[in-house]
XYZ file of C-alpha atoms in Angstrom:
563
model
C 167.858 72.481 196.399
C 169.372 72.179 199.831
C 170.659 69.141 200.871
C 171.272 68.451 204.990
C 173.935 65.715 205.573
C 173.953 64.266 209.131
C 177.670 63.588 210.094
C 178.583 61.622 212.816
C 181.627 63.867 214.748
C 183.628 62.281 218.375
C 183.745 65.920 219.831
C 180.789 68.061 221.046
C 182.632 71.381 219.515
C 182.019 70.009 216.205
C 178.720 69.632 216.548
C 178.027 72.882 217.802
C 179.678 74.139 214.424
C 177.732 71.958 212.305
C 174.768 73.313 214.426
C 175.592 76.973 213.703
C 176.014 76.002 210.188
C 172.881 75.031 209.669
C 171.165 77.681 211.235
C 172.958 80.428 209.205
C 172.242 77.847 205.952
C 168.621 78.070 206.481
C 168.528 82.037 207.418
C 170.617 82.535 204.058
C 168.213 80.281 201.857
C 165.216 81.945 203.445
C 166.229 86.012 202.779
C 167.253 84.709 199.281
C 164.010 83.495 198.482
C 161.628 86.641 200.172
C 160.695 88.108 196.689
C 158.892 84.820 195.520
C 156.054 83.897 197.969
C 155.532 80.201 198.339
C 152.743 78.232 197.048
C 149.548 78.685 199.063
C 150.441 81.891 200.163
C 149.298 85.713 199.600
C 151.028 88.826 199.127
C 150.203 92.731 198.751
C 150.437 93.776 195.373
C 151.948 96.762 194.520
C 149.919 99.380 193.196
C 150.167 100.395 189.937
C 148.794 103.673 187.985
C 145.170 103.289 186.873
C 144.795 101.823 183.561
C 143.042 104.150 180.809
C 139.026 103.417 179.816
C 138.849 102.375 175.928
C 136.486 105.530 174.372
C 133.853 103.537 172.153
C 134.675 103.623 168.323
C 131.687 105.889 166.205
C 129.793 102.757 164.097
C 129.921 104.195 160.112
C 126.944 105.907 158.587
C 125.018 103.658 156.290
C 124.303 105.576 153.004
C 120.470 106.103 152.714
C 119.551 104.130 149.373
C 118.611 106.629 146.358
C 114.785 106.395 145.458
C 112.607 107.412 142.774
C 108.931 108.780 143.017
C 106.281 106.927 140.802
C 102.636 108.345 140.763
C 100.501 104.896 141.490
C 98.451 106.539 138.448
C 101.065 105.166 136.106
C 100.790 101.816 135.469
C 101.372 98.740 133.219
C 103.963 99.058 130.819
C 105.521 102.321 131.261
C 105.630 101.601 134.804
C 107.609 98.585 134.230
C 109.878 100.429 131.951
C 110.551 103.168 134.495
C 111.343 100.811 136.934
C 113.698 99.016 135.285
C 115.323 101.908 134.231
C 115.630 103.189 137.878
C 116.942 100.143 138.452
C 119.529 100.244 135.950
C 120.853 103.052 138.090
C 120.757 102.029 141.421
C 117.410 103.623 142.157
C 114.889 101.939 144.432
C 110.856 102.457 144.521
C 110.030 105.365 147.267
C 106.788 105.172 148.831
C 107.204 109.068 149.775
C 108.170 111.700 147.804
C 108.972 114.071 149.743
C 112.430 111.999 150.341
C 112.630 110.922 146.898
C 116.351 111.825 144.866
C 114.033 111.469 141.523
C 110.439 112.400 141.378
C 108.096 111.616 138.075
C 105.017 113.934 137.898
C 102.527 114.898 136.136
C 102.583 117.845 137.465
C 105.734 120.390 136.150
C 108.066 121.328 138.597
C 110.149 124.904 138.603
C 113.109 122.252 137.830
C 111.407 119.746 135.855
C 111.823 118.410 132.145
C 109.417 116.558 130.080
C 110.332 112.793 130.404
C 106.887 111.697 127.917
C 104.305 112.984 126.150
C 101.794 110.857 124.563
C 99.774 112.108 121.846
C 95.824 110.632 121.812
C 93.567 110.024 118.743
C 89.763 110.181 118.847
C 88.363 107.172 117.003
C 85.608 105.717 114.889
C 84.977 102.420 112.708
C 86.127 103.318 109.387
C 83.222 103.660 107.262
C 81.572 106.843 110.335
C 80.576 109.848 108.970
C 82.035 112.205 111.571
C 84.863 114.029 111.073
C 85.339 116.085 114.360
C 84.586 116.692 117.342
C 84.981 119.293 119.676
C 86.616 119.047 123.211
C 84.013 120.371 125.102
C 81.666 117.711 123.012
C 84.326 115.141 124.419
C 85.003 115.932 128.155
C 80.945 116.221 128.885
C 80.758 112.459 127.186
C 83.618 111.789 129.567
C 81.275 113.208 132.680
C 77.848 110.989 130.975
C 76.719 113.383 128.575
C 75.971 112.044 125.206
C 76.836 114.552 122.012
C 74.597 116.059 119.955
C 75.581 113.311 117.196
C 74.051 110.493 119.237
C 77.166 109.266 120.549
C 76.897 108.512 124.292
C 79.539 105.489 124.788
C 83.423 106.196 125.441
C 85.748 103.238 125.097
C 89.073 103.325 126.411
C 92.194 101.072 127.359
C 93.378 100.560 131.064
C 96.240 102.921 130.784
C 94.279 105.338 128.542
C 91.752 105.302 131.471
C 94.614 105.985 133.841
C 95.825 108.828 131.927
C 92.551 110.846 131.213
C 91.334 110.215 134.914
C 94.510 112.295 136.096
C 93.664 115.323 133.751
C 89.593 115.063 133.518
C 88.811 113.220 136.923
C 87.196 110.358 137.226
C 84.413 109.198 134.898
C 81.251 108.266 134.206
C 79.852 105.043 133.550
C 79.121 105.568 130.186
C 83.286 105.497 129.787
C 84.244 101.488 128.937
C 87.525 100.304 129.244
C 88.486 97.702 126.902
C 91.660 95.324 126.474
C 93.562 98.013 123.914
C 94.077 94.476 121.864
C 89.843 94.400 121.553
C 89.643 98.215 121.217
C 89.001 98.287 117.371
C 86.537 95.401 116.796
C 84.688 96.503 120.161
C 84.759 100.083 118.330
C 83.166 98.136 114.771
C 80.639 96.543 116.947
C 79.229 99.386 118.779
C 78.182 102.515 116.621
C 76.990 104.882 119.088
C 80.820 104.862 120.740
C 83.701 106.741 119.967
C 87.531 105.497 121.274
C 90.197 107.305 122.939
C 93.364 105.511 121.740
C 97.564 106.064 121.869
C 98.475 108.152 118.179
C 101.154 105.199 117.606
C 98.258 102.600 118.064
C 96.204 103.639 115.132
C 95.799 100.940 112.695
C 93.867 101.869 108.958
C 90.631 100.235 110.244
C 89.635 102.843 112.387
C 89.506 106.642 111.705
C 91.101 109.399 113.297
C 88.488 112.498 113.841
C 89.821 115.719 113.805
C 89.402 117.416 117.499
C 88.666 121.197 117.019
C 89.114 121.054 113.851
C 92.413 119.824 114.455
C 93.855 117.349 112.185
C 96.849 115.018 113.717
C 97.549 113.416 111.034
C 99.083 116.907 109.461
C 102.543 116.936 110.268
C 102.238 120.829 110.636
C 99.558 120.991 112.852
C 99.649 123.057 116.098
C 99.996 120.618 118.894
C 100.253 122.850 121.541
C 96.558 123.880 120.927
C 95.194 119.762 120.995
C 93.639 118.670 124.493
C 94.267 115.180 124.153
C 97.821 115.144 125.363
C 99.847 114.024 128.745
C 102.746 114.696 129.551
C 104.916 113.326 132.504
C 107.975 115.312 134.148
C 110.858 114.500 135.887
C 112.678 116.435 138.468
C 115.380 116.379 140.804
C 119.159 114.926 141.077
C 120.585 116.039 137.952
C 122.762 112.664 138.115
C 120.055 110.479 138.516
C 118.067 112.460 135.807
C 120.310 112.026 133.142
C 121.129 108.572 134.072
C 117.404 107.443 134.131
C 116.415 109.285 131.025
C 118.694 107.187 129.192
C 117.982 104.473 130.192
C 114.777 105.127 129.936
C 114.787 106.039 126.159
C 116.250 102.932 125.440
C 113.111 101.525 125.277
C 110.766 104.455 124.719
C 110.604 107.197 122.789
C 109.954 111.176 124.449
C 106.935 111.021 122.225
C 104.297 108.425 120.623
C 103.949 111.105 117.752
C 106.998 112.250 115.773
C 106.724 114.662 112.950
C 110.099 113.565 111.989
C 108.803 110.120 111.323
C 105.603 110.900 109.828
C 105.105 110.025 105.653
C 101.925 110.668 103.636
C 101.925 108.290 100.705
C 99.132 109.357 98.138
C 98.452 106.404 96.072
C 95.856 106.881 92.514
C 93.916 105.229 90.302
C 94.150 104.848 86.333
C 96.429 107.401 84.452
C 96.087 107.086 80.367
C 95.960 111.267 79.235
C 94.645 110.002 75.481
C 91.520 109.827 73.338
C 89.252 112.514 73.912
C 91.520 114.342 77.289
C 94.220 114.574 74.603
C 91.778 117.034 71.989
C 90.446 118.972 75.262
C 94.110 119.326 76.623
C 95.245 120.758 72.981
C 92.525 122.776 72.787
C 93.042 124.469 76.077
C 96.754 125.307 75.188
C 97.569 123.570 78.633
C 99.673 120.643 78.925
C 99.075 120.390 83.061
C 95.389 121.191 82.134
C 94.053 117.147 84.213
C 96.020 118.089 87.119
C 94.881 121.416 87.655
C 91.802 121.192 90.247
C 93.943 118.324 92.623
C 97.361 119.155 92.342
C 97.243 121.118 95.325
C 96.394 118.010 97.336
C 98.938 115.263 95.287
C 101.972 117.475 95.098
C 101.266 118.268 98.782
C 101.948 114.348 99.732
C 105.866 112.930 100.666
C 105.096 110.641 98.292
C 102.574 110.818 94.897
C 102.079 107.444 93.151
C 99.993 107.026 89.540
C 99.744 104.126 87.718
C 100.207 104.872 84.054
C 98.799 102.173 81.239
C 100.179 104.043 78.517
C 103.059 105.155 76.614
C 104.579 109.183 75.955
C 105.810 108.437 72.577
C 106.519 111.529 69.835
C 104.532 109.243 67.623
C 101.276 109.396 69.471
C 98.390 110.636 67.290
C 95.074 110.936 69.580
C 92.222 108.909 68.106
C 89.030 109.261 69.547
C 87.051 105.775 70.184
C 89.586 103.630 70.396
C 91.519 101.279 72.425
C 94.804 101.820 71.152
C 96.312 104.496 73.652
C 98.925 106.921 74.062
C 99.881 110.000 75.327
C 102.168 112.685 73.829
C 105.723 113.785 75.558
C 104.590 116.956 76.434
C 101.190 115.797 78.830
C 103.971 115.100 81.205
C 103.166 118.242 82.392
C 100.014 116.822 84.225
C 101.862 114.362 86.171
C 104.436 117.232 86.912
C 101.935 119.507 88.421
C 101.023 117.115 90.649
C 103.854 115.821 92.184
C 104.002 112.168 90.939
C 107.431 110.528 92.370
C 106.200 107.062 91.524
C 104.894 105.262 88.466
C 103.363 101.849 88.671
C 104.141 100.421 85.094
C 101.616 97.334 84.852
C 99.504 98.853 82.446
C 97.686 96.362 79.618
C 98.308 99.259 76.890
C 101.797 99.928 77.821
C 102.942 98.398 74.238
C 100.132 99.596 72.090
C 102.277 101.333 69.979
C 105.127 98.903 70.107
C 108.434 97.980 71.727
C 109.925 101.287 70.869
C 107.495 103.894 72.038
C 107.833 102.218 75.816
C 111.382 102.548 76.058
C 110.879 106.184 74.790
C 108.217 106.038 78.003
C 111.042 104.547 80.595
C 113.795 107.361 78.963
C 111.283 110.493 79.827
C 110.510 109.226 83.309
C 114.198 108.492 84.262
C 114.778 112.400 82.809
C 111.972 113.962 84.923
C 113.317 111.582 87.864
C 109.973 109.324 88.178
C 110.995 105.593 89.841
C 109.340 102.742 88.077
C 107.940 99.771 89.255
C 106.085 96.868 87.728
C 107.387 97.443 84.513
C 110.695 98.077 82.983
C 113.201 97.302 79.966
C 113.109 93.694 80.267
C 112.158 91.213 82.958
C 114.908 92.089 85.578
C 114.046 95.478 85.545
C 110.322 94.749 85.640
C 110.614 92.324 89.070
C 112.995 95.213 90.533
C 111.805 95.840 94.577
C 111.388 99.655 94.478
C 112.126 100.938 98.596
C 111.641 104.494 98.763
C 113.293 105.962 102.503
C 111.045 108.878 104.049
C 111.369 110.796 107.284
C 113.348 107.552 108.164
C 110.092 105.421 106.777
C 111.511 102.478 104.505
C 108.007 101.750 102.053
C 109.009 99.096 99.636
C 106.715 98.618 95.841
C 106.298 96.213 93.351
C 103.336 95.265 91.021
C 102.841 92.251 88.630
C 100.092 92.075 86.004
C 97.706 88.993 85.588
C 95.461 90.158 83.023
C 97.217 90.400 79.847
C 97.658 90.716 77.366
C 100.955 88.470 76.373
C 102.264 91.099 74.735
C 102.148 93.215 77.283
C 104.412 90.809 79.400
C 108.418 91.739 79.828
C 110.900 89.122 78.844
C 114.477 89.040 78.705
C 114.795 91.078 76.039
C 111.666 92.887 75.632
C 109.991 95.763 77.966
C 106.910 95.527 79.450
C 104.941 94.697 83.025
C 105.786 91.982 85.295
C 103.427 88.858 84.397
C 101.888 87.743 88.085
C 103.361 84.312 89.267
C 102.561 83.782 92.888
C 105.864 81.993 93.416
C 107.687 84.869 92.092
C 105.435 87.471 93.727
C 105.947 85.824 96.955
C 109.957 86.138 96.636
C 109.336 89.144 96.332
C 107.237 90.226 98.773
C 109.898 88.126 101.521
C 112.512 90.159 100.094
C 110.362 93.497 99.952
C 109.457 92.797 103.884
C 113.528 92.115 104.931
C 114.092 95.342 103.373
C 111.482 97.674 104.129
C 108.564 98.481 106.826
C 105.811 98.546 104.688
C 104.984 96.852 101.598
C 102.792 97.921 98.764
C 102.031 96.087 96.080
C 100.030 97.289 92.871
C 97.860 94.266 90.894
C 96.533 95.082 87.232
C 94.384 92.043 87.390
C 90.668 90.955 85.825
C 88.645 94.374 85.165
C 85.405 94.739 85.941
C 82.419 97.416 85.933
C 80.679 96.927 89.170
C 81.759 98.139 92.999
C 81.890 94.681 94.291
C 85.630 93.057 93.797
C 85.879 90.156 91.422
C 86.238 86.648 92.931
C 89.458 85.817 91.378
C 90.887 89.312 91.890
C 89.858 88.515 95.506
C 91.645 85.067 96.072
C 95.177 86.883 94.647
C 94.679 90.058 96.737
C 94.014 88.481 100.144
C 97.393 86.164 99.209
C 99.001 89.084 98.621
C 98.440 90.166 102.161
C 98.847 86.579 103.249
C 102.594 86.703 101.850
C 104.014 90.174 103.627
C 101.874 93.062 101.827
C 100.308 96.300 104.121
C 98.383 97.515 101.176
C 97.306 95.726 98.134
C 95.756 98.189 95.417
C 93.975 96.644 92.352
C 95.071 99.513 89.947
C 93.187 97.416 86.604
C 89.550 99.183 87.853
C 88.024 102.176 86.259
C 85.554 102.372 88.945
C 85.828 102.238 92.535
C 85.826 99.582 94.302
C 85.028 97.411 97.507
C 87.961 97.550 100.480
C 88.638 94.870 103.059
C 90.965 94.810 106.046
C 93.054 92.029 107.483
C 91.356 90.929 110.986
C 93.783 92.499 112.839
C 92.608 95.720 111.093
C 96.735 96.717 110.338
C 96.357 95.985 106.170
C 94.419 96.694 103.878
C 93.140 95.594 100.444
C 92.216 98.198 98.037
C 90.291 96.557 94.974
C 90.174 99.044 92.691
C 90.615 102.947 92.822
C 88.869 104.014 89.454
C 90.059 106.490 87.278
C 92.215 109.415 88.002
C 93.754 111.066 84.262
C 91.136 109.391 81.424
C 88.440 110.693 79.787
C 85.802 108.096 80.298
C 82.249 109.790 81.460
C 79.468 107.049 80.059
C 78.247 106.620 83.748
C 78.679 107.738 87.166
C 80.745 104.724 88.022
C 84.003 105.709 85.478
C 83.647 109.467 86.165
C 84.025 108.596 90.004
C 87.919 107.966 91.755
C 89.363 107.030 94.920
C 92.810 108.962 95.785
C 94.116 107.445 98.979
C 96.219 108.819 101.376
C 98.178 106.368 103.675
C 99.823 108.104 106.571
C 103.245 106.220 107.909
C 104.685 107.085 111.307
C 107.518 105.293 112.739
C 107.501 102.500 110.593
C 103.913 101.568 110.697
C 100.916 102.153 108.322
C 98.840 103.868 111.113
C 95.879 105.569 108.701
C 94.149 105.496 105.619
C 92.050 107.965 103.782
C 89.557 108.196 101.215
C 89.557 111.297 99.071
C 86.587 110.734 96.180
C 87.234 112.337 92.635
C 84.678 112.879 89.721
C 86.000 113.721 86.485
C 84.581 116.624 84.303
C 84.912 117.594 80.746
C 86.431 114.353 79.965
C 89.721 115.333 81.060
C 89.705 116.727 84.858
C 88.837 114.890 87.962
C 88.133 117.412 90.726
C 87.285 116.728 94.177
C 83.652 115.646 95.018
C 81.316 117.931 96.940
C 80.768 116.647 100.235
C 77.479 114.944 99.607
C 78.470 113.408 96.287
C 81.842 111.898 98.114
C 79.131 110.293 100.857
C 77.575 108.582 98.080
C 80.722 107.277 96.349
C 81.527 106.051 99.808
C 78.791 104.677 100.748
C 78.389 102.411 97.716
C 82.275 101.653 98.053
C 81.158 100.972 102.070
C 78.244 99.185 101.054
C 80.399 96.393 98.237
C 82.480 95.865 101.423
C 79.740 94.216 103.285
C 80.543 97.319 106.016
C 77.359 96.821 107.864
């Protein structure tokens, strides 16, 4: 800051060089301070180079979301499944698919694979008399045309529906779709229909009809001849594919019919080779000689079951008319011929010629590799859960025996059958269902002569089922008898199969048998067959002739109350 003193001088010179002073003062102060322009005042800036325009930055490419293709056709649960399963992987519903990364068909692609194929049984109520039909005979009662065996109603489950629409078109109105939880009774209650259901959905009350001549329940037959099959492909990003295919199998198998997990259990009636079969087996020169005309069919099962009442014991001597029974060592042969893996030992003559002669029995059939159940050395053997593993099936057997006699009953230290206790027998059966998928259990209870099941065999079948049995089988008849199933229709009781190896031929009713065939896929009892027997010559069941099997059946149908 510049300060201006005012001082007070005699002589006039003076102030003219305080004067000049002043002046140059303020010039000096003013040139000094040119640059900076004063407050309130403007100056000309100096120009400058133009400044460069910013170029706008590129925004980044969002990555389009993958998708997967799902025909509309495909619905309730396997849609769900395949959706989750894209969604496991990041994939995302497309509504075109076209654009799709992943495209399901049912259609095949050049580059497609086979993601599912579901196998599809024709059905009827168990006690029909059909047995096939042909495919032409099926697709014209698809399109309203009844078939020549009256049947003109076609009964099928929403996805079922689904499924045939997008390989036959769409149907006509004879074609009912049903709940798949209703299908079987609605198939009981209406006998001029026929169902279309899922292979792995067959349950024993309903029957599987062969489809030109085309059995499905053969593990060898030729599926690439059988119409009733879809398949659904997939195609496209080889990433996504194998990603969504395993997820995808996580929860569903390729195919709802695996040979590799398919078991035919053949289960039989009464087995005592004695009395008069033992003179007409020596007299033939042919130890095998009761097997001969149905080994074919037993030896043919994964499994062959017999229930034996009586000992093979070197001291057997074959008395005709009588009740004390045995068999001699060498009729083993029989039970070779035909395959037998399994012996139910709940016989009432299993001790009829004493202690000794059934543990001679239980030596042979550990030689010759049978399993025992229902009977054994003592008690612990006897109550022993027999599981059998097949094609990755786990079938689990025991049997008890109610009727008798005492004698007849193991102990501690003596052999024999299992003596029924319902406590015990349902301990059992909870142990038998931890370990296994199905349960059979074999009952030598009250005998009777008629078709129609005995009242108290009744009350301990149906608590047999009650307690964690599939399949009760009264093995104590020597006639066939009534069958019931469980409401659900998935178990069955079998009251009595009649005789298969004895020589008893007073009456129709003894010379007839029942050999059933249970068919196990995946774990589940899915089927059950009746194959009728009548016995010849006192010693050799053979099959029946078609019309004399419809009458065995039909009074075994008609003790049922199958109406």
């Amino acid at each position: 800051m510049v300060q201006i003193f005012f001082v007070r001088s005699g002589n006039r010179m003076h102030k003219h060089y305080i004067f000049l002073f002043v002046v140059g003062l303020i010039l000096f102060v003013g040139c000094a301070n040119a640059q900076a322009p004063l407050p309130g005042l403007t100056t000309n800036p100096i120009p400058t180079a133009p400044a460069t325009r910013p170029q706008p930055t590129a925004s980044p490419t969002v990555p389009r979301p993958a998708t997967i293709f799902i025909p509309k056709e495909i619905t309730g649960t396997l849609r769900a499944d395949m959706l989750a399963a894209a969604k496991q992987i990041g994939l995302t519903n497309a509504a075109n698919k076209a654009s799709a990364d992943l495209v399901i068909s049912s259609q095949r692609a050049p580059d497609s694979s086979v993601l599912t194929e579901r196998v599809y049984a024709v059905v009827d109520w168990f006690p029909t008399k059909l047995t096939n039909i042909g495919s032409e005979e099926l697709l014209n009662l698809w399109q309203g045309q009844p078939s020549p065996q009256g049947v003109d109603t076609l009964l099928v489950a929403p996805e079922t529906l689904a499924a045939f629409t997008e390989l036959w078109g769409a149907p006509a109105s004879n074609v009912k779709t049903i709940p798949a939880e209703q299908l079987v009774e609605a198939i009981w209650n209406n006998k001029t229909a026929l169902a279309i259901m899922p292979f792995d959905q067959l349950v024993p009350k309903v029957k599987a009809l062969h489809v030109d001549d085309l059995n499905i329940l053969d593990r060898a037959a030729k599926m690439d001849s059988y119409p009733l099959v879809t398949r659904l492909f997939a195609s496209g990003d080889a990433v996504f594919l194998k990603g969504f295919t395993s997820a995808f199998y996580k929860k569903n198998a390729q195919t709802n019919r695996d040979p590799n997990r398919m078991t035919q259990l053949i289960m039989t009636g009464v087995t005592a080779i004695s009395r008069t079969s033992a003179f007409k087996i020596d007299a033939a020169g042919d130890n095998a000689l009761p097997a001969r005309a149905v080994a074919d069919v037993l030896a043919a099962a994964d499994i062959t079951h017999v229930s034996n009442e009586v000992p093979f014991t070197e001291s057997c001597k074959p008395v005709l008319g009588t009740l004390q029974l045995c068999s001699k060592p060498q009729y083993i042969e029989a039970l070779k011929l035909a395959g037998i893996d399994l012996i139910s030992s709940t016989g009432n003559h299993m001790n009829d010629y004493g202690i000794k002669a059934f543990m001679e029995t239980l030596d042979l059939f550990d030689k010759e590799g049978f399993k025992v159940f229902g009977g054994g050395r003592n008690i612990d053997e006897a109550k022993r859960v027999l599981v059998v593993e097949d094609h990755g099936n786990k079938l689990a057997f025991l049997g008890m025996n109610s009727f008798g006699p005492k004698s007849v009953w193991a102990t501690a230290d003596r052999p024999g059958a299992q003596q029924y206790d319902p406590a015990i027998l349902h301990e059992e059966l909870e142990e038998a269902r931890a370990e296994a998928d199905v349960v059979f259990l074999d009952m030598q209870s009250e005998e009777t002569y008629q078709y129609e099941p005995y009242a108290g065999n009744v009350e301990k079948f149906r608590d047999g089922i009650a307690n964690g049995a599939d399949v009760v089988t009264g093995v104590q008849a020597h006639q066939p008898q009534a069958l019931e199933f469980s409401p659900d229709g998935k178990k069955i009781i079998l009251y009595g199969l009649g005789n298969l190896f004895f020589d008893q031929m007073q009456s129709d009713n003894v010379r007839q048998g029942l050999v059933v065939r249970h068919t196990i896929h995946n774990g589940k009892l899915i089927q059950t067959e009746l194959l009728p027997t009548l016995l010849y010559d006192y010693v050799q069941p053979r099959w029946a002739t078609p019309e004399q099997a419809q009458e065995i059946l039909d009074l075994v149908f008609g003790a049922s109350g199958f109406k």
